[in-house]
Short mmCIF file of C-alpha atoms in Angstrom, two decimals:
data_model
loop_
_atom_site.label_atom_id
_atom_site.label_comp_id
_atom_site.label_asym_id
_atom_site.label_seq_id
_atom_site.Cartn_x
_atom_site.Cartn_y
_atom_site.Cartn_z
CA MET A 1 3.42 -10.27 -0.87
CA TYR A 2 4.15 -6.64 -1.59
CA ALA A 3 6.24 -7.26 1.50
CA GLN A 4 8.12 -10.57 1.35
CA LEU A 5 10.41 -12.25 3.88
CA VAL A 6 10.12 -9.47 6.46
CA LYS A 7 12.37 -10.20 9.45
CA THR A 8 11.35 -9.41 13.03
CA ASP A 9 14.57 -9.74 15.13
CA SER A 10 12.73 -12.37 17.22
CA THR A 11 14.16 -15.79 17.94
CA HIS A 12 10.87 -17.10 19.28
CA VAL A 13 7.42 -15.73 20.04
CA ARG A 14 7.34 -15.03 23.75
CA GLY A 15 4.39 -15.84 25.97
CA LEU A 16 2.72 -13.14 28.07
CA ASP A 17 4.51 -14.52 31.17
CA GLU A 18 7.94 -13.91 29.57
CA MET A 19 7.22 -10.24 28.86
CA SER A 20 7.93 -7.04 30.77
CA ASP A 21 4.88 -5.20 32.15
CA GLU A 22 5.01 -2.72 29.28
CA GLU A 23 5.25 -5.43 26.65
CA ARG A 24 2.45 -7.44 28.20
CA ALA A 25 0.14 -4.42 28.31
CA PHE A 26 1.03 -3.74 24.68
CA GLN A 27 0.35 -7.32 23.57
CA GLU A 28 -2.93 -7.38 25.45
CA ARG A 29 -4.07 -4.23 23.68
CA ILE A 30 -3.30 -5.89 20.35
CA ASP A 31 -5.13 -9.04 21.43
CA ARG A 32 -8.17 -6.93 22.27
CA GLY A 33 -8.08 -5.48 18.75
CA GLU A 34 -6.99 -1.99 19.77
CA LYS A 35 -4.95 0.08 17.34
CA ILE A 36 -1.47 1.25 18.25
CA GLU A 37 -0.87 4.92 17.41
CA PRO A 38 2.42 6.71 16.61
CA LYS A 39 3.32 8.32 19.92
CA GLU A 40 2.40 5.33 22.08
CA TRP A 41 4.89 2.93 23.62
CA MET A 42 5.76 -0.02 21.42
CA PRO A 43 8.48 -2.69 21.53
CA GLU A 44 11.50 -1.79 19.44
CA GLY A 45 11.07 -4.98 17.41
CA TYR A 46 7.51 -4.03 16.49
CA ARG A 47 8.64 -0.59 15.35
CA LYS A 48 11.57 -1.90 13.32
CA THR A 49 9.58 -4.69 11.71
CA LEU A 50 6.85 -2.28 10.71
CA ILE A 51 9.38 0.08 9.15
CA ARG A 52 10.77 -2.83 7.10
CA GLN A 53 7.33 -4.03 6.09
CA ILE A 54 5.68 -0.70 5.30
CA GLY A 55 8.86 0.53 3.63
CA GLN A 56 9.03 -2.55 1.43
CA HIS A 57 5.35 -2.18 0.64
CA ALA A 58 5.87 1.49 -0.32
CA HIS A 59 8.89 0.66 -2.48
CA SER A 60 6.81 -2.00 -4.26
CA GLU A 61 4.15 0.55 -5.14
CA ILE A 62 6.76 2.92 -6.56
CA VAL A 63 8.86 0.34 -8.44
CA GLY A 64 5.59 -1.27 -9.53
CA GLN A 65 4.91 1.77 -11.68
CA LEU A 66 7.77 0.83 -14.01
CA PRO A 67 6.47 -2.36 -15.70
CA GLU A 68 3.18 -0.64 -16.52
CA GLY A 69 4.72 2.72 -17.31
CA ASN A 70 6.42 0.83 -20.12
CA TRP A 71 3.06 0.60 -21.96
CA ILE A 72 1.52 4.03 -21.40
CA THR A 73 2.79 5.44 -24.69
CA ARG A 74 1.94 2.22 -26.51
CA ALA A 75 -1.58 1.59 -25.24
CA PRO A 76 -3.84 0.50 -28.12
CA THR A 77 -6.50 3.21 -27.67
CA LEU A 78 -6.75 6.63 -26.06
CA GLU A 79 -9.18 5.20 -23.50
CA ARG A 80 -6.80 2.40 -22.52
CA LYS A 81 -4.01 4.94 -22.28
CA ALA A 82 -6.02 7.20 -19.93
CA ILE A 83 -6.96 4.19 -17.80
CA LEU A 84 -3.38 2.92 -17.56
CA LEU A 85 -2.15 6.41 -16.71
CA ALA A 86 -4.76 6.66 -13.95
CA LYS A 87 -3.68 3.30 -12.56
CA VAL A 88 0.03 4.16 -12.52
CA GLN A 89 -0.85 7.49 -10.92
CA ASP A 90 -2.73 5.59 -8.20
CA GLU A 91 0.36 3.45 -7.52
CA ALA A 92 2.40 6.61 -6.95
CA GLY A 93 -0.27 7.79 -4.51
CA HIS A 94 -0.28 4.45 -2.70
CA GLY A 95 3.49 4.63 -2.31
CA LEU A 96 3.16 8.09 -0.78
CA TYR A 97 0.45 7.05 1.71
CA LEU A 98 2.70 4.22 2.83
CA TYR A 99 5.91 6.25 3.12
CA CYS A 100 3.98 8.67 5.34
CA ALA A 101 2.72 5.79 7.49
CA ALA A 102 6.34 4.60 7.86
CA GLU A 103 7.47 8.13 8.75
CA THR A 104 5.20 8.09 11.82
CA LEU A 105 7.59 5.41 13.16
CA GLY A 106 10.57 7.76 13.20
CA VAL A 107 12.24 7.11 9.84
CA SER A 108 12.35 9.69 7.05
CA ARG A 109 11.24 9.07 3.48
CA ASP A 110 14.68 10.01 2.17
CA GLU A 111 16.30 7.43 4.45
CA LEU A 112 13.98 4.75 3.07
CA MET A 113 14.76 5.83 -0.49
CA GLU A 114 18.48 5.65 0.19
CA LEU A 115 18.13 2.15 1.63
CA LEU A 116 16.21 1.06 -1.46
CA HIS A 117 18.78 2.58 -3.81
CA ALA A 118 21.63 0.96 -1.89
CA GLY A 119 19.95 -2.43 -2.26
CA LYS A 120 19.44 -2.67 1.50
CA MET A 121 15.64 -2.70 1.28
CA LYS A 122 13.62 -4.82 -1.09
CA TYR A 123 10.50 -4.44 -3.17
CA SER A 124 8.24 -7.25 -4.37
CA SER A 125 9.89 -9.87 -6.57
CA ILE A 126 7.06 -9.58 -9.12
CA PHE A 127 8.26 -6.26 -10.50
CA ASN A 128 11.49 -7.79 -11.71
CA TYR A 129 9.69 -9.49 -14.59
CA PRO A 130 9.35 -7.77 -17.96
CA THR A 131 6.06 -6.67 -19.55
CA LEU A 132 6.54 -7.84 -23.11
CA THR A 133 3.14 -7.37 -24.76
CA TRP A 134 -0.06 -5.39 -24.22
CA ALA A 135 -1.69 -8.54 -22.82
CA ASP A 136 0.77 -8.27 -19.93
CA MET A 137 -1.10 -5.13 -18.83
CA GLY A 138 -4.16 -7.33 -18.52
CA ALA A 139 -2.28 -10.07 -16.66
CA VAL A 140 -0.64 -7.60 -14.28
CA GLY A 141 -3.94 -5.97 -13.34
CA TRP A 142 -5.78 -9.26 -13.04
CA LEU A 143 -3.12 -11.41 -11.35
CA VAL A 144 -0.64 -9.06 -9.70
CA ASP A 145 -3.20 -6.61 -8.36
CA GLY A 146 -5.47 -9.56 -7.58
CA ALA A 147 -2.73 -11.12 -5.43
CA ALA A 148 -1.98 -7.76 -3.82
CA ILE A 149 -5.63 -7.25 -2.89
CA MET A 150 -5.70 -10.73 -1.34
CA ASN A 151 -3.01 -9.56 1.09
CA GLN A 152 -4.14 -5.97 1.55
CA VAL A 153 -7.77 -6.59 2.42
CA PRO A 154 -6.92 -8.37 5.71
CA LEU A 155 -4.20 -5.77 6.42
CA GLN A 156 -6.93 -3.15 6.79
CA ARG A 157 -7.35 -4.71 10.26
CA THR A 158 -3.65 -4.54 11.12
CA SER A 159 -2.73 -3.31 14.61
CA TYR A 160 -0.81 -0.18 13.61
CA GLY A 161 -3.28 2.68 13.10
CA PRO A 162 -1.54 4.66 10.33
CA TYR A 163 -0.82 1.46 8.33
CA SER A 164 -4.39 0.27 8.75
CA ARG A 165 -5.81 3.58 7.57
CA ALA A 166 -3.45 3.68 4.58
CA MET A 167 -4.57 0.16 3.64
CA ILE A 168 -8.24 1.12 3.87
CA ARG A 169 -7.65 3.97 1.47
CA ILE A 170 -5.58 1.83 -0.86
CA CYS A 171 -8.08 -1.05 -0.98
CA LYS A 172 -10.87 1.35 -1.88
CA GLU A 173 -8.86 2.49 -4.90
CA GLU A 174 -7.40 -0.87 -5.82
CA SER A 175 -10.57 -2.58 -7.04
CA PHE A 176 -10.51 -0.67 -10.32
CA HIS A 177 -6.97 -1.89 -10.96
CA GLN A 178 -7.90 -5.53 -10.99
CA ARG A 179 -11.09 -4.97 -12.95
CA GLN A 180 -9.38 -2.97 -15.69
CA GLY A 181 -6.84 -5.81 -16.00
CA TYR A 182 -9.54 -8.44 -16.31
CA ASP A 183 -11.35 -6.22 -18.80
CA ILE A 184 -8.21 -6.19 -20.99
CA MET A 185 -7.95 -9.97 -20.66
CA MET A 186 -11.59 -10.44 -21.70
CA LYS A 187 -11.05 -8.29 -24.77
CA MET A 188 -7.90 -10.17 -25.77
CA ALA A 189 -9.28 -13.62 -25.00
CA ARG A 190 -12.32 -12.96 -27.19
CA GLY A 191 -10.33 -11.31 -29.96
CA THR A 192 -8.46 -12.79 -32.93
CA PRO A 193 -6.53 -16.05 -32.47
CA ALA A 194 -3.34 -13.97 -32.27
CA GLN A 195 -4.79 -11.85 -29.47
CA LYS A 196 -6.00 -14.91 -27.60
CA HIS A 197 -2.55 -16.38 -27.97
CA MET A 198 -1.04 -13.22 -26.44
CA ALA A 199 -3.46 -13.45 -23.50
CA GLN A 200 -2.52 -17.10 -22.90
CA ASP A 201 1.17 -16.27 -23.18
CA ALA A 202 0.81 -13.49 -20.59
CA LEU A 203 -0.97 -15.87 -18.20
CA ASN A 204 1.77 -18.47 -18.77
CA ARG A 205 4.51 -16.02 -17.87
CA PHE A 206 2.80 -14.32 -14.91
CA TRP A 207 1.12 -17.29 -13.19
CA TYR A 208 4.08 -18.58 -11.18
CA PRO A 209 5.61 -15.16 -10.44
CA ALA A 210 2.16 -14.16 -9.10
CA LEU A 211 2.12 -17.24 -6.82
CA MET A 212 5.60 -16.26 -5.61
CA MET A 213 4.29 -12.88 -4.48
CA PHE A 214 2.93 -14.53 -1.33
CA GLY A 215 6.43 -15.74 -0.42
CA PRO A 216 7.53 -19.28 0.43
CA SER A 217 5.61 -21.32 2.96
CA ASP A 218 6.02 -19.70 6.37
CA LYS A 219 4.18 -22.14 8.55
CA ASP A 220 7.41 -22.77 10.49
CA SER A 221 8.77 -19.22 10.39
CA VAL A 222 9.41 -17.44 13.70
CA HIS A 223 9.23 -14.09 11.92
CA SER A 224 5.78 -14.81 10.55
CA ALA A 225 4.55 -16.11 13.90
CA GLN A 226 5.84 -12.97 15.62
CA SER A 227 4.30 -10.71 12.96
CA MET A 228 1.00 -12.54 13.31
CA ALA A 229 1.08 -12.17 17.10
CA TRP A 230 1.59 -8.44 16.54
CA LYS A 231 -1.17 -8.42 13.90
CA ILE A 232 1.00 -6.86 11.27
CA LYS A 233 0.58 -10.03 9.25
CA MET A 234 -2.92 -11.47 9.24
CA ASN A 235 -2.65 -14.77 7.33
CA THR A 236 0.05 -17.27 6.48
CA ASN A 237 1.54 -17.15 3.00
CA ASP A 238 0.02 -20.55 2.18
CA GLU A 239 -3.48 -19.48 3.22
CA LEU A 240 -3.36 -16.43 0.99
CA ARG A 241 -1.87 -18.35 -1.94
CA GLN A 242 -4.62 -20.99 -1.69
CA LYS A 243 -7.28 -18.30 -1.59
CA PHE A 244 -5.77 -16.61 -4.61
CA VAL A 245 -5.68 -19.83 -6.64
CA ASP A 246 -9.26 -20.71 -5.68
CA GLN A 247 -10.46 -17.30 -6.76
CA THR A 248 -8.39 -17.03 -9.93
CA VAL A 249 -8.86 -20.43 -11.59
CA PRO A 250 -12.59 -19.91 -12.35
CA GLN A 251 -11.72 -16.48 -13.72
CA ALA A 252 -9.20 -18.07 -16.09
CA GLU A 253 -11.82 -20.64 -17.15
CA HIS A 254 -14.27 -17.86 -17.88
CA LEU A 255 -11.69 -16.33 -20.20
CA GLY A 256 -11.19 -19.69 -21.91
CA LEU A 257 -7.52 -19.64 -20.90
CA THR A 258 -5.52 -22.47 -19.37
CA VAL A 259 -3.62 -22.11 -16.12
CA PRO A 260 -0.13 -23.46 -16.90
CA ASP A 261 -0.17 -26.21 -14.28
CA GLU A 262 -0.71 -29.88 -15.11
CA ASN A 263 -1.30 -30.68 -11.45
CA LEU A 264 -4.13 -28.22 -11.02
CA ARG A 265 -7.15 -30.13 -9.72
CA TRP A 266 -10.19 -29.36 -7.59
CA ASN A 267 -9.88 -31.12 -4.26
CA GLU A 268 -13.38 -31.74 -2.96
CA GLU A 269 -12.12 -32.74 0.47
CA LYS A 270 -10.30 -29.51 1.23
CA GLY A 271 -12.70 -27.39 -0.79
CA GLY A 272 -9.89 -25.85 -2.79
CA TYR A 273 -7.56 -26.52 -5.69
CA ASP A 274 -4.41 -28.60 -5.53
CA PHE A 275 -1.68 -26.85 -7.52
CA SER A 276 2.05 -26.88 -8.20
CA GLU A 277 4.44 -24.78 -6.15
CA PRO A 278 6.42 -22.19 -8.07
CA ASP A 279 10.16 -22.70 -8.51
CA TRP A 280 11.46 -21.29 -5.22
CA SER A 281 15.06 -21.31 -6.39
CA GLU A 282 13.99 -18.79 -9.04
CA PHE A 283 12.28 -16.73 -6.34
CA PHE A 284 15.43 -16.57 -4.22
CA GLU A 285 17.49 -15.62 -7.27
CA VAL A 286 15.10 -12.75 -8.03
CA ILE A 287 15.14 -11.60 -4.39
CA ALA A 288 18.96 -11.72 -4.48
CA GLY A 289 18.95 -9.29 -7.40
CA ASN A 290 19.28 -11.70 -10.31
CA GLY A 291 15.81 -11.60 -11.85
CA PRO A 292 15.29 -10.60 -15.48
CA CYS A 293 14.83 -6.87 -14.72
CA ASN A 294 16.34 -6.18 -11.27
CA ARG A 295 19.17 -3.98 -12.53
CA GLU A 296 16.92 -2.12 -14.93
CA ARG A 297 14.27 -1.43 -12.27
CA LEU A 298 16.63 -0.26 -9.57
CA GLY A 299 18.67 1.65 -12.15
CA ALA A 300 15.54 3.50 -13.26
CA ARG A 301 14.71 4.46 -9.67
CA VAL A 302 18.24 5.68 -8.92
CA LYS A 303 18.32 7.66 -12.16
CA ALA A 304 14.95 9.27 -11.42
CA TRP A 305 16.17 10.19 -7.93
CA GLU A 306 19.44 11.67 -9.17
CA ASP A 307 17.93 13.45 -12.18
CA GLY A 308 15.29 14.99 -9.94
CA ALA A 309 17.75 16.32 -7.36
CA TRP A 310 18.22 19.76 -8.98
CA PHE A 311 14.44 20.16 -9.15
CA ARG A 312 13.83 19.24 -5.51
CA ASP A 313 16.70 21.51 -4.45
CA GLY A 314 15.39 24.33 -6.64
CA LEU A 315 11.90 24.25 -5.12
CA LYS A 316 13.39 24.15 -1.64
CA ALA A 317 15.70 27.09 -2.36
CA HIS A 318 12.74 29.04 -3.73
CA ALA A 319 10.66 28.31 -0.62
CA ASP A 320 13.52 29.28 1.69
CA LYS A 321 14.05 32.52 -0.20
CA ALA A 322 10.32 33.33 -0.14
CA ALA A 323 10.27 32.69 3.62
CA ARG A 324 13.15 35.14 4.11
CA ARG A 325 11.67 37.82 1.88
CA PRO A 326 9.47 39.76 4.39
CA ALA A 327 12.38 39.84 6.85
CA MET A 328 14.70 41.08 4.12
CA ALA A 329 12.22 43.80 3.16
CA VAL A 330 12.05 44.96 6.78
CA ALA A 331 15.81 44.86 7.11
CA ALA A 332 16.16 47.04 4.01
CA GLU A 333 13.96 49.81 5.42
CA MET B 1 -6.64 43.17 21.25
CA SER B 2 -2.99 42.36 20.71
CA SER B 3 -3.12 39.98 23.66
CA GLU B 4 -6.02 37.92 22.30
CA TRP B 5 -5.36 34.19 22.56
CA PRO B 6 -4.66 32.55 19.22
CA LEU B 7 -7.16 30.32 17.47
CA TRP B 8 -6.62 26.54 17.34
CA GLU B 9 -8.26 23.93 15.12
CA ILE B 10 -9.33 20.83 17.03
CA PHE B 11 -9.34 17.27 15.69
CA ILE B 12 -10.78 14.37 17.66
CA ARG B 13 -10.23 10.64 17.12
CA GLY B 14 -13.64 9.21 17.90
CA GLN B 15 -12.62 5.57 18.28
CA HIS B 16 -9.47 3.50 18.24
CA GLY B 17 -8.27 3.04 14.70
CA LEU B 18 -10.19 5.90 13.07
CA ASN B 19 -8.75 9.10 11.65
CA HIS B 20 -8.82 12.28 13.69
CA ARG B 21 -11.66 14.45 12.35
CA HIS B 22 -12.00 18.18 12.49
CA VAL B 23 -14.67 19.14 15.02
CA GLY B 24 -14.20 22.91 15.35
CA SER B 25 -11.92 25.55 16.80
CA LEU B 26 -11.23 27.37 20.06
CA HIS B 27 -8.99 30.00 21.60
CA ALA B 28 -6.13 29.09 23.94
CA PRO B 29 -2.89 30.79 24.97
CA ASP B 30 -0.68 27.75 24.32
CA ALA B 31 -0.63 24.15 23.16
CA GLU B 32 -1.16 22.61 26.56
CA LEU B 33 -4.25 24.70 27.25
CA ALA B 34 -5.52 24.11 23.73
CA ILE B 35 -5.69 20.38 24.54
CA LYS B 36 -7.30 21.03 27.92
CA ASN B 37 -9.85 23.42 26.47
CA ALA B 38 -10.59 21.02 23.63
CA ARG B 39 -11.28 18.31 26.18
CA ASP B 40 -13.84 20.60 27.86
CA VAL B 41 -15.34 22.09 24.73
CA TYR B 42 -15.52 19.09 22.41
CA THR B 43 -15.47 15.87 24.43
CA ARG B 44 -17.88 16.44 27.30
CA ARG B 45 -19.81 13.32 26.30
CA ASN B 46 -16.84 11.02 25.92
CA GLU B 47 -16.63 11.64 22.17
CA GLY B 48 -13.00 10.78 21.75
CA VAL B 49 -9.87 8.82 22.55
CA SER B 50 -7.36 11.39 21.31
CA ILE B 51 -7.10 15.11 20.50
CA TRP B 52 -4.99 17.02 17.99
CA ALA B 53 -4.70 20.80 18.23
CA VAL B 54 -3.18 22.80 15.36
CA ARG B 55 -2.69 26.57 15.28
CA SER B 56 -5.27 27.89 12.81
CA SER B 57 -2.61 30.16 11.32
CA ASP B 58 -0.64 27.02 10.38
CA ILE B 59 -3.46 25.65 8.25
CA VAL B 60 -3.13 26.30 4.55
CA ALA B 61 -6.51 26.11 2.84
CA SER B 62 -7.60 26.12 -0.78
CA SER B 63 -9.93 28.92 -1.72
CA PRO B 64 -13.61 28.03 -2.29
CA GLY B 65 -13.34 29.82 -5.63
CA ASP B 66 -10.78 27.26 -6.76
CA LYS B 67 -13.26 24.40 -6.41
CA GLY B 68 -13.80 24.17 -10.15
CA PRO B 69 -10.21 24.04 -11.37
CA LEU B 70 -9.19 21.76 -8.49
CA PHE B 71 -11.90 19.14 -8.56
CA GLU B 72 -13.76 19.25 -11.86
CA PRO B 73 -11.03 17.50 -13.86
CA ALA B 74 -11.82 14.29 -11.94
CA ASN B 75 -15.42 14.32 -13.22
CA SER B 76 -14.45 13.11 -16.67
CA LYS B 77 -12.20 10.34 -15.33
CA VAL B 78 -14.99 7.87 -14.73
CA TYR B 79 -12.62 4.99 -15.44
CA ARG B 80 -11.07 5.51 -11.99
CA HIS B 81 -14.16 3.85 -10.52
CA PRO B 82 -14.53 0.07 -10.42
CA THR B 83 -18.08 0.26 -11.76
CA PHE B 84 -16.74 1.54 -15.09
CA TYR B 85 -15.79 -2.05 -16.00
CA ASP B 86 -18.40 -4.70 -16.80
CA ILE B 87 -17.22 -7.85 -15.09
CA PRO B 88 -19.50 -10.89 -15.51
CA ASN B 89 -21.13 -12.03 -12.27
CA ASP B 90 -20.02 -15.62 -12.67
CA VAL B 91 -16.31 -14.83 -12.27
CA GLY B 92 -16.96 -13.82 -8.66
CA HIS B 93 -16.30 -10.66 -6.73
CA MET B 94 -13.49 -8.49 -8.04
#
């Protein structure tokens, strides 16, 4: 999802009888639905996995600003421009909520940034695809934010208090993101044949990358099983992907657009659609850094970080000087 | 007067999973007693599962007079709300 392939350091999910007293008490609290708060005891694996997951989620929000930022100056109307700006601004805010949630686990925001910039932490694969036309702003809001919401809504119930509260805040703000995207798609799909063609083209390019956001099937993954036992992952990747497809296909039909999948069929028996898997070799290439925009995205983040260093240092120097000032005045007397 | 105990702002988490919420303030000579006093002053009816105490002098607050410049700019940004967009009912919840 916004966090993909998060490792847990576990080799198997241990039963309550294999745990230390502390661990068992911890697991039982989670099983009862209690929230874990920052200063409470937690297994080291839980803490580390959460840092990876929340950090990756935060990085995704921040890097996710880039594909849409690309269109702010080229939005077709002033209203669309203000809306897109507001959305990108929200993503920055969401990144900040999440970095702060991660910081409660004993890692600093700068450390997380450095790991991202060194390529040691990931962000969602989806943001390594280019946004080529204005219709892509519609497809991103509709499909990418739609897929994100699918994952984030259940995460509001996650076991770690600060993460849960950040997700509640984010979900409340996220609904507008998907709706503005669908609104763009409706406008394009009902516009001139050229506009409709652009809308279809955007759907064609974003459909499979959106399905990849949920990550490969994890029904046999130890990491996913451990994360689910800890309630930092609430559903399997396949469950969420199925839910996303079932919700999205009627929305595409309403637009008069065609989902680019010949195998897409309603399956009465399972009460959901059958659909084609995305190309997972492409997914692993993108995760490994070889997607269409990986270098550009990471390069933009590193450049922003380096170009902003003098400004961050300047504000800090000013604050330090201001803090010293009364003492200096006294000393001078 | 110079020996008056400092003022502390007290935040209580009402239930597991919720944010701490500001409930009021009290005087205490140090952090440990601020927590103990807060327990007695603000949670006599089992109102909480956790307490935060913050020195009032450490709180930075906006001035009530700044309400306009701080918050009014959001009034015109109605497009930040989901209801700004007309989404047909038949495409389902969004």
